[in-house]
Short mmCIF file of C-alpha atoms in Angstrom, two decimals:
data_model
loop_
_atom_site.label_atom_id
_atom_site.label_comp_id
_atom_site.label_asym_id
_atom_site.label_seq_id
_atom_site.Cartn_x
_atom_site.Cartn_y
_atom_site.Cartn_z
CA UNK A 1 170.17 202.83 274.97
CA UNK A 2 167.88 205.71 274.18
CA UNK A 3 168.80 209.22 275.01
CA UNK A 4 165.97 211.40 276.07
CA UNK A 5 165.77 215.09 275.47
CA UNK A 6 165.75 215.80 279.14
CA UNK A 7 169.15 214.37 279.65
CA UNK A 8 170.79 216.16 276.72
CA UNK A 9 169.26 219.62 276.91
CA UNK A 10 170.93 222.19 279.11
CA UNK A 11 169.17 223.42 282.21
CA UNK A 12 168.36 226.79 280.70
CA UNK A 13 166.58 225.15 277.81
CA UNK A 14 164.63 222.93 280.11
CA UNK A 15 163.37 225.83 282.10
CA UNK A 16 162.49 228.10 279.18
CA UNK A 17 160.91 225.32 277.09
CA UNK A 18 162.60 226.58 273.93
CA UNK A 19 165.70 225.09 272.51
CA UNK A 20 168.29 227.43 271.17
CA UNK A 21 170.92 226.70 268.66
CA UNK A 22 173.68 227.26 271.10
CA UNK A 23 172.24 224.60 273.33
CA UNK A 24 172.47 221.89 270.67
CA UNK A 25 175.93 222.62 269.33
CA UNK A 26 177.51 220.16 271.62
CA UNK A 27 175.42 217.40 269.98
CA UNK A 28 176.84 218.04 266.53
CA UNK A 29 180.42 217.93 267.71
CA UNK A 30 181.61 214.49 268.47
CA UNK A 31 185.21 213.75 269.33
CA UNK A 32 186.92 211.39 266.90
CA UNK A 33 188.42 209.04 269.34
CA UNK A 34 188.43 205.32 269.25
CA UNK A 35 185.64 203.78 271.16
CA UNK A 36 183.47 206.85 270.95
CA UNK A 37 179.84 205.88 270.87
CA UNK A 38 178.35 209.13 269.83
CA UNK A 39 176.18 209.17 266.73
CA UNK A 40 177.47 211.12 263.75
CA UNK A 41 175.01 213.57 262.27
CA UNK A 42 177.30 214.95 259.53
CA UNK A 43 178.83 212.57 257.00
CA UNK A 44 182.56 212.60 256.82
CA UNK A 45 184.65 213.42 253.76
CA UNK A 46 184.83 209.80 252.55
CA UNK A 47 181.06 209.51 252.41
CA UNK A 48 180.78 212.86 250.63
CA UNK A 49 183.42 211.77 248.15
CA UNK A 50 181.63 208.47 247.49
CA UNK A 51 178.30 210.27 246.99
CA UNK A 52 179.92 212.79 244.66
CA UNK A 53 181.55 209.97 242.64
CA UNK A 54 178.25 208.10 242.44
CA UNK A 55 176.50 211.24 241.16
CA UNK A 56 179.27 211.83 238.64
CA UNK A 57 179.04 208.23 237.49
CA UNK A 58 175.27 208.54 237.07
CA UNK A 59 175.72 211.81 235.18
CA UNK A 60 178.32 210.18 232.91
CA UNK A 61 176.01 207.22 232.29
CA UNK A 62 173.17 209.57 231.45
CA UNK A 63 175.48 211.53 229.16
CA UNK A 64 176.64 208.32 227.45
CA UNK A 65 173.01 207.19 227.04
CA UNK A 66 172.12 210.58 225.56
CA UNK A 67 175.10 210.41 223.21
CA UNK A 68 174.08 206.91 222.07
CA UNK A 69 170.49 208.04 221.54
CA UNK A 70 171.68 211.12 219.64
CA UNK A 71 173.98 208.90 217.55
CA UNK A 72 171.08 206.59 216.72
CA UNK A 73 168.87 209.53 215.77
CA UNK A 74 171.64 211.04 213.63
CA UNK A 75 172.31 207.68 211.95
CA UNK A 76 168.60 207.29 211.20
CA UNK A 77 168.44 210.83 209.78
CA UNK A 78 171.57 210.32 207.66
CA UNK A 79 170.11 207.04 206.37
CA UNK A 80 166.87 208.81 205.54
CA UNK A 81 168.75 211.53 203.67
CA UNK A 82 170.84 208.95 201.79
CA UNK A 83 167.76 206.94 200.85
CA UNK A 84 166.01 210.14 199.75
CA UNK A 85 169.04 211.12 197.67
CA UNK A 86 169.32 207.65 196.13
CA UNK A 87 165.61 207.63 195.33
CA UNK A 88 165.88 211.03 193.66
CA UNK A 89 168.94 209.87 191.71
CA UNK A 90 167.17 206.67 190.66
CA UNK A 91 164.13 208.64 189.51
CA UNK A 92 166.32 211.01 187.52
CA UNK A 93 168.19 208.09 185.95
CA UNK A 94 164.87 206.46 185.09
CA UNK A 95 163.64 209.69 183.49
CA UNK A 96 166.85 209.97 181.44
CA UNK A 97 166.52 206.33 180.36
CA UNK A 98 162.91 206.87 179.31
CA UNK A 99 163.90 209.97 177.35
CA UNK A 100 166.79 208.11 175.66
CA UNK A 101 164.55 205.17 174.76
CA UNK A 102 162.07 207.63 173.23
CA UNK A 103 164.87 209.25 171.22
CA UNK A 104 166.08 205.85 169.99
CA UNK A 105 162.53 204.77 169.15
CA UNK A 106 161.98 207.99 167.14
CA UNK A 107 165.24 207.44 165.26
CA UNK A 108 164.28 203.85 164.52
CA UNK A 109 160.80 204.95 163.41
CA UNK A 110 162.28 207.60 161.08
CA UNK A 111 164.74 205.06 159.71
CA UNK A 112 161.89 202.62 159.05
CA UNK A 113 159.82 205.35 157.43
CA UNK A 114 162.72 206.36 155.20
CA UNK A 115 163.39 202.73 154.27
CA UNK A 116 159.72 202.28 153.47
CA UNK A 117 159.70 205.44 151.34
CA UNK A 118 162.78 204.26 149.43
CA UNK A 119 161.20 200.83 148.95
CA UNK A 120 157.95 202.39 147.68
CA UNK A 121 159.84 204.68 145.29
CA UNK A 122 161.87 201.74 143.97
CA UNK A 123 158.79 199.60 143.55
CA UNK A 124 156.91 202.38 141.77
CA UNK A 125 159.90 202.98 139.51
CA UNK A 126 160.16 199.25 138.73
CA UNK A 127 156.44 199.06 137.95
CA UNK A 128 156.65 202.15 135.74
CA UNK A 129 159.69 200.73 133.88
CA UNK A 130 157.94 197.41 133.42
CA UNK A 131 154.83 199.17 132.07
CA UNK A 132 156.96 201.25 129.69
CA UNK A 133 158.77 198.14 128.45
CA UNK A 134 155.48 196.33 127.95
CA UNK A 135 154.06 199.38 126.19
CA UNK A 136 157.12 199.56 123.96
CA UNK A 137 156.90 195.82 123.21
CA UNK A 138 153.19 196.20 122.36
CA UNK A 139 154.01 199.20 120.21
CA UNK A 140 156.75 197.23 118.44
CA UNK A 141 154.38 194.36 117.76
CA UNK A 142 151.70 196.78 116.61
CA UNK A 143 154.17 198.44 114.27
CA UNK A 144 155.21 195.04 112.92
CA UNK A 145 151.59 194.09 112.29
CA UNK A 146 150.87 197.46 110.70
CA UNK A 147 153.88 197.04 108.42
CA UNK A 148 152.72 193.54 107.54
CA UNK A 149 149.22 194.86 106.83
CA UNK A 150 150.66 197.63 104.70
CA UNK A 151 152.59 195.07 102.72
CA UNK A 152 149.53 192.89 102.41
CA UNK A 153 147.35 195.84 101.40
CA UNK A 154 149.61 196.87 98.62
CA UNK A 155 147.87 197.36 95.32
CA UNK A 156 146.25 194.19 94.06
CA UNK A 157 148.17 194.35 90.92
CA UNK A 158 151.39 193.56 92.83
CA UNK A 159 150.18 190.48 94.65
CA UNK A 160 147.52 188.06 93.60
CA UNK A 161 146.05 185.78 96.16
CA UNK A 162 144.56 182.56 95.21
CA UNK A 163 141.77 181.81 97.50
CA UNK A 164 139.89 178.63 97.57
CA UNK A 165 136.58 177.89 99.09
CA UNK A 166 138.15 175.34 101.38
CA UNK A 167 140.44 177.84 103.02
CA UNK A 168 137.58 180.32 103.38
CA UNK A 169 135.38 177.71 105.00
CA UNK A 170 138.17 176.53 107.31
CA UNK A 171 139.01 180.02 108.66
CA UNK A 172 135.46 181.38 108.48
CA UNK A 173 136.02 184.44 106.39
CA UNK A 174 137.68 185.98 103.38
CA UNK A 175 141.36 186.75 103.35
CA UNK A 176 141.04 190.13 101.80
CA UNK A 177 140.97 191.77 105.29
CA UNK A 178 143.58 190.54 107.77
CA UNK A 179 142.59 190.05 111.41
CA UNK A 180 144.79 190.51 114.40
CA UNK A 181 144.22 190.72 118.12
CA UNK A 182 146.28 192.68 120.56
CA UNK A 183 146.15 191.71 124.21
CA UNK A 184 147.34 194.20 126.76
CA UNK A 185 148.07 192.64 130.09
CA UNK A 186 148.29 194.79 133.13
CA UNK A 187 149.64 193.71 136.48
#
């Protein structure tokens, strides 16, 4: 059943053509009795409470979603910082390892150089000793030959050599001058 404005408006409003607030106040007030068929224009307290709870629930859900998003962003940032820190630490460790390997390589190189120097000095000393020994041996042999020549060149009155033509032909020369060869071997 439709209610027309002509039936609800007071007579004064109908005649003036303008509705005043006082004329409509009776529409907003509806008795709360059972069986009342008037339409409610204002929500009651239960509806307001439900709407308020729904808004609070939505606000809490939004707040929880924001907190989760903020937590994800913070976790990502902390992970980024940790990875950055670990990368920097790994780079520093790598630099220290490279430096230490260089130090060890230099020590090994110096040790090899010193070993090589000692080896060269020992080899040179051994070669020099061997040359001195050979020189001394040659000198000893030379002295022995010189002594033998001196004995052989003693005045002819002391020793008489009997030479035959056969011995001179066999050795290709006279025996009055001794021959000797000295070989000096060098390594």
